[in-house]
């Protein structure tokens, strides 16, 4: 029977193309901070914060792990479940970390220079972002697309770029670094993330409970650890649902607790400001004093 031969764990293989891409991303970020930052960053703000640099390093590590040995070999020559892990690393780990790592001035510069600010603003609203997630999700899981990615390097690379870009759009309503592309309000962010967590339910169920492989190319690969092609797809379906779901629900929890803390702090700060102001203070002055309190509270 085809595809039942046991296979050994893939030996280490060099991927200079992956190293080049990762190196270029790192170089672009570094040069932007060093060359553009002093000119474009607001005078009263840091060019980049240590936290943003840490987020960038983690994002780069996620891209590297998803693209290099052994994940690359396992996903393209043995197991579709590892292919699913790749997609999660790109869309659910690297994409949000990249947004958190990007200063507002850098995002503004990149989008205005590429004339994509209007497009990104449109796609980053609730319903367009949901549609983008669905469209990318459907395209990358079509059997013909998966097969083409296994057979042609450029198609394989294009799929990964599409997944990463789709992930950036999906996370923009929650993590946008730009005021020109405003984030959703906290309650709407939670509902948005909850909606996104429900979308993979049907396709993940089809994979996790299917009796016959949907992606026939994997039937012809050697069976690593004795996992059959059907069991491999079942595992992929579980990873799709639980992996993405856990990340999205973690994000919901973070948004909720930050929202609750902000509301509580706002109430305390607002009461304190009013208590310290004389009765004849104009409403505009009250507003300005409150703004200063809140800005001081949220300054990194």
mmCIF file of C-alpha atoms in Angstrom:
data_model
loop_
_atom_site.group_PDB
_atom_site.id
_atom_site.type_symbol
_atom_site.label_atom_id
_atom_site.label_comp_id
_atom_site.label_asym_id
_atom_site.label_seq_id
_atom_site.Cartn_x
_atom_site.Cartn_y
_atom_site.Cartn_z
ATOM 1 C CA UNK A 1 0.000 0.000 0.000
ATOM 2 C CA UNK A 2 1.360 3.445 -0.958
ATOM 3 C CA UNK A 3 2.862 5.597 1.751
ATOM 4 C CA UNK A 4 3.172 2.964 4.515
ATOM 5 C CA UNK A 5 6.977 2.772 4.532
ATOM 6 C CA UNK A 6 8.458 4.031 7.792
ATOM 7 C CA UNK A 7 10.783 6.999 7.496
ATOM 8 C CA UNK A 8 13.679 8.244 9.594
ATOM 9 C CA UNK A 9 13.740 11.710 11.104
ATOM 10 C CA UNK A 10 15.095 14.124 8.460
ATOM 11 C CA UNK A 11 18.796 14.915 8.714
ATOM 12 C CA UNK A 12 19.876 18.528 9.101
ATOM 13 C CA UNK A 13 19.661 20.499 5.857
ATOM 14 C CA UNK A 14 20.978 23.997 5.227
ATOM 15 C CA UNK A 15 18.438 26.608 4.078
ATOM 16 C CA UNK A 16 20.440 29.657 2.960
ATOM 17 C CA UNK A 17 17.305 31.149 1.399
ATOM 18 C CA UNK A 18 15.624 31.152 4.821
ATOM 19 C CA UNK A 19 18.698 32.686 6.455
ATOM 20 C CA UNK A 20 18.770 35.358 3.744
ATOM 21 C CA UNK A 21 15.105 36.292 4.219
ATOM 22 C CA UNK A 22 15.391 36.363 8.019
ATOM 23 C CA UNK A 23 18.603 38.398 7.756
ATOM 24 C CA UNK A 24 16.970 40.890 5.391
ATOM 25 C CA UNK A 25 14.014 41.393 7.749
ATOM 26 C CA UNK A 26 16.414 41.990 10.637
ATOM 27 C CA UNK A 27 18.547 44.386 8.560
ATOM 28 C CA UNK A 28 15.543 46.415 7.394
ATOM 29 C CA UNK A 29 14.285 46.804 10.974
ATOM 30 C CA UNK A 30 17.748 47.779 12.261
ATOM 31 C CA UNK A 31 18.390 50.303 9.490
ATOM 32 C CA UNK A 32 14.934 51.810 9.876
ATOM 33 C CA UNK A 33 15.513 52.337 13.587
ATOM 34 C CA UNK A 34 19.017 53.758 13.132
ATOM 35 C CA UNK A 35 18.542 55.825 9.943
ATOM 36 C CA UNK A 36 14.866 56.784 9.846
ATOM 37 C CA UNK A 37 14.061 56.827 13.552
ATOM 38 C CA UNK A 38 15.988 60.005 14.460
ATOM 39 C CA UNK A 39 14.249 61.839 11.625
ATOM 40 C CA UNK A 40 10.702 60.472 11.859
ATOM 41 C CA UNK A 41 10.094 59.618 15.511
ATOM 42 C CA UNK A 42 8.379 62.307 17.639
ATOM 43 C CA UNK A 43 10.857 64.282 19.715
ATOM 44 C CA UNK A 44 9.122 63.503 23.021
ATOM 45 C CA UNK A 45 8.958 59.734 22.355
ATOM 46 C CA UNK A 46 11.649 57.027 22.155
ATOM 47 C CA UNK A 47 12.544 55.853 18.666
ATOM 48 C CA UNK A 48 11.899 52.290 19.758
ATOM 49 C CA UNK A 49 11.327 50.795 23.194
ATOM 50 C CA UNK A 50 13.194 47.790 24.605
ATOM 51 C CA UNK A 51 9.880 45.928 24.695
ATOM 52 C CA UNK A 52 9.345 46.506 20.973
ATOM 53 C CA UNK A 53 12.833 45.172 20.241
ATOM 54 C CA UNK A 54 12.082 42.050 22.292
ATOM 55 C CA UNK A 55 8.826 41.541 20.388
ATOM 56 C CA UNK A 56 10.712 41.840 17.111
ATOM 57 C CA UNK A 57 13.303 39.259 18.149
ATOM 58 C CA UNK A 58 10.528 36.843 19.162
ATOM 59 C CA UNK A 59 8.697 37.425 15.867
ATOM 60 C CA UNK A 60 11.875 36.786 13.902
ATOM 61 C CA UNK A 61 12.503 33.617 15.924
ATOM 62 C CA UNK A 62 8.969 32.373 15.132
ATOM 63 C CA UNK A 63 9.496 32.978 11.396
ATOM 64 C CA UNK A 64 12.881 31.252 11.511
ATOM 65 C CA UNK A 65 11.574 28.208 13.400
ATOM 66 C CA UNK A 66 8.608 27.866 11.032
ATOM 67 C CA UNK A 67 10.796 28.114 7.925
ATOM 68 C CA UNK A 68 13.997 26.247 8.769
ATOM 69 C CA UNK A 69 15.010 22.689 9.647
ATOM 70 C CA UNK A 70 13.382 20.519 10.931
ATOM 71 C CA UNK A 71 9.924 22.111 10.635
ATOM 72 C CA UNK A 72 10.356 22.753 6.905
ATOM 73 C CA UNK A 73 11.316 19.138 6.134
ATOM 74 C CA UNK A 74 8.665 17.655 8.393
ATOM 75 C CA UNK A 75 5.878 19.794 6.909
ATOM 76 C CA UNK A 76 6.833 19.397 3.254
ATOM 77 C CA UNK A 77 7.944 15.755 3.161
ATOM 78 C CA UNK A 78 6.207 13.916 5.982
ATOM 79 C CA UNK A 79 3.385 15.394 8.076
ATOM 80 C CA UNK A 80 0.557 17.783 7.239
ATOM 81 C CA UNK A 81 0.072 18.379 10.974
ATOM 82 C CA UNK A 82 3.490 20.076 11.097
ATOM 83 C CA UNK A 83 2.398 22.115 8.064
ATOM 84 C CA UNK A 84 -0.467 23.345 10.234
ATOM 85 C CA UNK A 85 1.990 24.282 12.987
ATOM 86 C CA UNK A 86 3.872 26.363 10.402
ATOM 87 C CA UNK A 87 0.740 28.334 9.553
ATOM 88 C CA UNK A 88 -0.025 28.967 13.226
ATOM 89 C CA UNK A 89 3.499 30.234 13.835
ATOM 90 C CA UNK A 90 3.212 32.677 10.933
ATOM 91 C CA UNK A 91 -0.324 33.946 11.521
ATOM 92 C CA UNK A 92 -0.904 33.567 15.265
ATOM 93 C CA UNK A 93 2.602 34.164 16.666
ATOM 94 C CA UNK A 94 4.844 36.080 14.249
ATOM 95 C CA UNK A 95 2.135 38.423 12.900
ATOM 96 C CA UNK A 96 0.907 39.863 16.240
ATOM 97 C CA UNK A 97 4.481 40.108 17.534
ATOM 98 C CA UNK A 98 5.504 42.097 14.454
ATOM 99 C CA UNK A 99 2.678 44.559 15.055
ATOM 100 C CA UNK A 100 3.689 44.933 18.692
ATOM 101 C CA UNK A 101 7.301 45.477 17.585
ATOM 102 C CA UNK A 102 6.519 48.257 15.110
ATOM 103 C CA UNK A 103 6.641 51.897 16.288
ATOM 104 C CA UNK A 104 3.842 54.101 14.985
ATOM 105 C CA UNK A 105 6.221 56.328 13.007
ATOM 106 C CA UNK A 106 7.679 53.294 11.206
ATOM 107 C CA UNK A 107 4.262 51.852 10.358
ATOM 108 C CA UNK A 108 3.131 55.240 9.065
ATOM 109 C CA UNK A 109 6.248 55.618 6.928
ATOM 110 C CA UNK A 110 5.955 52.124 5.447
ATOM 111 C CA UNK A 111 2.262 52.440 4.585
ATOM 112 C CA UNK A 112 2.465 55.944 3.132
ATOM 113 C CA UNK A 113 5.542 55.157 1.038
ATOM 114 C CA UNK A 114 3.850 52.050 -0.398
ATOM 115 C CA UNK A 115 0.511 53.909 -0.817
ATOM 116 C CA UNK A 116 -1.318 51.182 1.146
ATOM 117 C CA UNK A 117 -2.518 53.178 4.153
ATOM 118 C CA UNK A 118 -6.062 53.504 2.805
ATOM 119 C CA UNK A 119 -6.232 49.828 1.899
ATOM 120 C CA UNK A 120 -4.939 48.744 5.297
ATOM 121 C CA UNK A 121 -7.403 51.089 7.038
ATOM 122 C CA UNK A 122 -10.264 49.507 5.097
ATOM 123 C CA UNK A 123 -9.164 45.904 5.627
ATOM 124 C CA UNK A 124 -8.556 46.463 9.342
ATOM 125 C CA UNK A 125 -12.211 47.045 10.174
ATOM 126 C CA UNK A 126 -14.295 44.322 11.781
ATOM 127 C CA UNK A 127 -16.055 42.733 8.823
ATOM 128 C CA UNK A 128 -13.299 43.165 6.199
ATOM 129 C CA UNK A 129 -10.779 41.601 8.602
ATOM 130 C CA UNK A 130 -13.108 38.640 9.174
ATOM 131 C CA UNK A 131 -13.505 38.242 5.415
ATOM 132 C CA UNK A 132 -9.733 38.402 4.881
ATOM 133 C CA UNK A 133 -9.214 35.718 7.519
ATOM 134 C CA UNK A 134 -11.790 33.459 5.846
ATOM 135 C CA UNK A 135 -10.437 34.066 2.338
ATOM 136 C CA UNK A 136 -6.828 33.329 3.305
ATOM 137 C CA UNK A 137 -7.907 30.371 5.419
ATOM 138 C CA UNK A 138 -9.873 28.825 2.551
ATOM 139 C CA UNK A 139 -7.212 29.441 -0.107
ATOM 140 C CA UNK A 140 -4.274 27.975 1.813
ATOM 141 C CA UNK A 141 -6.223 24.815 2.665
ATOM 142 C CA UNK A 142 -7.469 24.030 -0.823
ATOM 143 C CA UNK A 143 -6.037 20.630 -1.837
ATOM 144 C CA UNK A 144 -4.828 22.037 -5.168
ATOM 145 C CA UNK A 145 -2.996 24.888 -3.423
ATOM 146 C CA UNK A 146 -1.412 22.552 -0.863
ATOM 147 C CA UNK A 147 -0.307 20.230 -3.659
ATOM 148 C CA UNK A 148 1.139 23.106 -5.699
ATOM 149 C CA UNK A 149 3.038 24.357 -2.662
ATOM 150 C CA UNK A 150 4.601 20.929 -2.159
ATOM 151 C CA UNK A 151 5.733 20.749 -5.778
ATOM 152 C CA UNK A 152 6.923 24.296 -6.516
ATOM 153 C CA UNK A 153 9.207 26.401 -4.339
ATOM 154 C CA UNK A 154 7.868 29.821 -5.457
ATOM 155 C CA UNK A 155 4.296 28.736 -4.734
ATOM 156 C CA UNK A 156 5.394 27.413 -1.352
ATOM 157 C CA UNK A 157 7.057 30.740 -0.504
ATOM 158 C CA UNK A 158 4.037 32.727 -1.753
ATOM 159 C CA UNK A 159 1.694 30.736 0.491
ATOM 160 C CA UNK A 160 3.811 31.547 3.534
ATOM 161 C CA UNK A 161 3.887 35.246 2.627
ATOM 162 C CA UNK A 162 0.092 35.188 2.173
ATOM 163 C CA UNK A 163 -0.379 33.550 5.577
ATOM 164 C CA UNK A 164 1.848 36.126 7.282
ATOM 165 C CA UNK A 165 0.180 39.088 5.548
ATOM 166 C CA UNK A 166 -3.243 37.665 6.317
ATOM 167 C CA UNK A 167 -2.195 37.320 9.945
ATOM 168 C CA UNK A 168 -1.143 40.978 10.045
ATOM 169 C CA UNK A 169 -4.549 42.055 8.736
ATOM 170 C CA UNK A 170 -6.359 39.765 11.174
ATOM 171 C CA UNK A 171 -4.546 41.246 14.187
ATOM 172 C CA UNK A 172 -4.693 44.914 13.103
ATOM 173 C CA UNK A 173 -8.135 45.610 14.659
ATOM 174 C CA UNK A 174 -6.642 44.581 18.012
ATOM 175 C CA UNK A 175 -2.947 45.532 17.793
ATOM 176 C CA UNK A 176 -2.716 48.341 15.244
ATOM 177 C CA UNK A 177 0.260 50.590 16.072
ATOM 178 C CA UNK A 178 -1.230 53.518 14.144
ATOM 179 C CA UNK A 179 -3.905 56.013 15.267
ATOM 180 C CA UNK A 180 -4.750 56.387 11.559
ATOM 181 C CA UNK A 181 -5.807 52.734 11.644
ATOM 182 C CA UNK A 182 -7.656 52.752 14.969
ATOM 183 C CA UNK A 183 -8.089 49.656 17.063
ATOM 184 C CA UNK A 184 -11.575 48.450 17.902
ATOM 185 C CA UNK A 185 -12.990 49.361 21.288
ATOM 186 C CA UNK A 186 -12.183 46.747 23.933
ATOM 187 C CA UNK A 187 -15.644 45.057 24.042
ATOM 188 C CA UNK A 188 -15.695 44.880 20.253
ATOM 189 C CA UNK A 189 -12.135 43.504 20.251
ATOM 190 C CA UNK A 190 -13.264 40.621 22.448
ATOM 191 C CA UNK A 191 -16.267 39.888 20.240
ATOM 192 C CA UNK A 192 -14.053 40.098 17.143
ATOM 193 C CA UNK A 193 -11.503 37.647 18.565
ATOM 194 C CA UNK A 194 -14.315 35.337 19.684
ATOM 195 C CA UNK A 195 -15.718 35.374 16.141
ATOM 196 C CA UNK A 196 -12.309 34.551 14.706
ATOM 197 C CA UNK A 197 -11.962 31.633 17.134
ATOM 198 C CA UNK A 198 -15.192 30.086 15.843
ATOM 199 C CA UNK A 199 -14.329 30.212 12.141
ATOM 200 C CA UNK A 200 -11.916 27.232 12.014
ATOM 201 C CA UNK A 201 -14.457 24.940 13.729
ATOM 202 C CA UNK A 202 -15.950 23.350 10.587
ATOM 203 C CA UNK A 203 -12.733 22.717 8.610
ATOM 204 C CA UNK A 204 -10.926 21.506 11.736
ATOM 205 C CA UNK A 205 -13.782 19.096 12.427
ATOM 206 C CA UNK A 206 -13.576 17.796 8.853
ATOM 207 C CA UNK A 207 -9.860 17.119 9.309
ATOM 208 C CA UNK A 208 -9.971 15.745 12.844
ATOM 209 C CA UNK A 209 -12.867 13.351 12.177
ATOM 210 C CA UNK A 210 -12.198 12.403 8.547
ATOM 211 C CA UNK A 211 -11.626 8.749 7.620
ATOM 212 C CA UNK A 212 -9.823 9.415 4.344
ATOM 213 C CA UNK A 213 -6.989 11.886 3.668
ATOM 214 C CA UNK A 214 -8.023 15.123 2.004
ATOM 215 C CA UNK A 215 -4.470 15.915 0.888
ATOM 216 C CA UNK A 216 -3.490 12.909 -1.173
ATOM 217 C CA UNK A 217 0.142 13.951 -1.680
ATOM 218 C CA UNK A 218 0.871 13.090 1.940
ATOM 219 C CA UNK A 219 -0.209 9.500 1.294
ATOM 220 C CA UNK A 220 2.896 9.067 -0.853
ATOM 221 C CA UNK A 221 5.333 10.271 1.797
ATOM 222 C CA UNK A 222 7.218 8.060 4.206
ATOM 223 C CA UNK A 223 5.364 7.513 7.466
ATOM 224 C CA UNK A 224 7.321 9.186 10.229
ATOM 225 C CA UNK A 225 6.805 7.572 13.672
ATOM 226 C CA UNK A 226 4.276 5.251 12.032
ATOM 227 C CA UNK A 227 1.593 7.974 11.779
ATOM 228 C CA UNK A 228 -0.791 7.252 8.923
ATOM 229 C CA UNK A 229 -1.929 9.959 6.514
ATOM 230 C CA UNK A 230 -5.451 9.855 7.997
ATOM 231 C CA UNK A 231 -4.192 10.133 11.580
ATOM 232 C CA UNK A 232 -1.876 12.927 10.505
ATOM 233 C CA UNK A 233 -4.817 14.964 9.184
ATOM 234 C CA UNK A 234 -6.810 14.205 12.343
ATOM 235 C CA UNK A 235 -3.941 15.654 14.394
ATOM 236 C CA UNK A 236 -3.782 18.661 12.042
ATOM 237 C CA UNK A 237 -7.467 19.375 12.662
ATOM 238 C CA UNK A 238 -6.948 19.283 16.418
ATOM 239 C CA UNK A 239 -3.942 21.612 16.130
ATOM 240 C CA UNK A 240 -5.935 23.984 13.923
ATOM 241 C CA UNK A 241 -8.772 24.306 16.404
ATOM 242 C CA UNK A 242 -6.991 24.131 19.757
ATOM 243 C CA UNK A 243 -3.819 26.002 18.764
ATOM 244 C CA UNK A 244 -5.533 28.995 17.192
ATOM 245 C CA UNK A 245 -8.331 28.875 19.758
ATOM 246 C CA UNK A 246 -5.997 28.989 22.755
ATOM 247 C CA UNK A 247 -4.075 31.948 21.338
ATOM 248 C CA UNK A 248 -7.242 33.877 20.503
ATOM 249 C CA UNK A 249 -8.829 33.161 23.885
ATOM 250 C CA UNK A 250 -5.621 34.213 25.615
ATOM 251 C CA UNK A 251 -5.846 37.478 23.669
ATOM 252 C CA UNK A 252 -9.484 37.867 24.758
ATOM 253 C CA UNK A 253 -8.454 37.414 28.391
ATOM 254 C CA UNK A 254 -5.671 39.995 28.072
ATOM 255 C CA UNK A 255 -8.014 42.529 26.441
ATOM 256 C CA UNK A 256 -10.628 41.959 29.141
ATOM 257 C CA UNK A 257 -8.305 42.398 32.112
ATOM 258 C CA UNK A 258 -6.649 45.468 30.590
ATOM 259 C CA UNK A 259 -10.061 46.964 29.853
ATOM 260 C CA UNK A 260 -11.257 46.289 33.397
ATOM 261 C CA UNK A 261 -8.072 47.747 34.877
ATOM 262 C CA UNK A 262 -8.297 50.833 32.653
ATOM 263 C CA UNK A 263 -11.930 51.448 33.600
ATOM 264 C CA UNK A 264 -11.131 51.129 37.277
ATOM 265 C CA UNK A 265 -8.118 53.427 36.997
ATOM 266 C CA UNK A 266 -10.091 55.932 34.939
ATOM 267 C CA UNK A 267 -12.781 56.048 37.612
ATOM 268 C CA UNK A 268 -10.231 56.599 40.391
ATOM 269 C CA UNK A 269 -8.252 59.172 38.390
ATOM 270 C CA UNK A 270 -11.357 61.028 37.305
ATOM 271 C CA UNK A 271 -12.645 61.253 40.879
ATOM 272 C CA UNK A 272 -9.254 62.461 42.099
ATOM 273 C CA UNK A 273 -9.066 65.189 39.485
ATOM 274 C CA UNK A 274 -12.541 66.467 40.278
ATOM 275 C CA UNK A 275 -11.798 66.524 44.005
ATOM 276 C CA UNK A 276 -8.699 68.666 43.503
ATOM 277 C CA UNK A 277 -10.295 71.197 41.125
ATOM 278 C CA UNK A 278 -11.989 74.376 42.381
ATOM 279 C CA UNK A 279 -15.694 74.687 41.728
ATOM 280 C CA UNK A 280 -15.297 77.551 39.223
ATOM 281 C CA UNK A 281 -12.906 75.613 36.943
ATOM 282 C CA UNK A 282 -14.171 75.542 33.370
ATOM 283 C CA UNK A 283 -15.169 72.171 31.831
ATOM 284 C CA UNK A 284 -12.418 72.484 29.202
ATOM 285 C CA UNK A 285 -9.772 72.811 31.914
ATOM 286 C CA UNK A 286 -11.179 69.741 33.662
ATOM 287 C CA UNK A 287 -10.876 67.789 30.419
ATOM 288 C CA UNK A 288 -7.302 68.925 29.856
ATOM 289 C CA UNK A 289 -6.291 68.029 33.419
ATOM 290 C CA UNK A 290 -7.857 64.594 33.049
ATOM 291 C CA UNK A 291 -6.070 64.064 29.734
ATOM 292 C CA UNK A 292 -2.756 64.873 31.375
ATOM 293 C CA UNK A 293 -3.481 62.392 34.144
ATOM 294 C CA UNK A 294 -4.322 59.636 31.686
ATOM 295 C CA UNK A 295 -1.361 60.358 29.436
ATOM 296 C CA UNK A 296 0.920 60.171 32.409
ATOM 297 C CA UNK A 297 -0.709 56.905 33.434
ATOM 298 C CA UNK A 298 -0.178 55.225 30.070
ATOM 299 C CA UNK A 299 3.270 56.625 29.275
ATOM 300 C CA UNK A 300 5.697 53.661 28.863
#
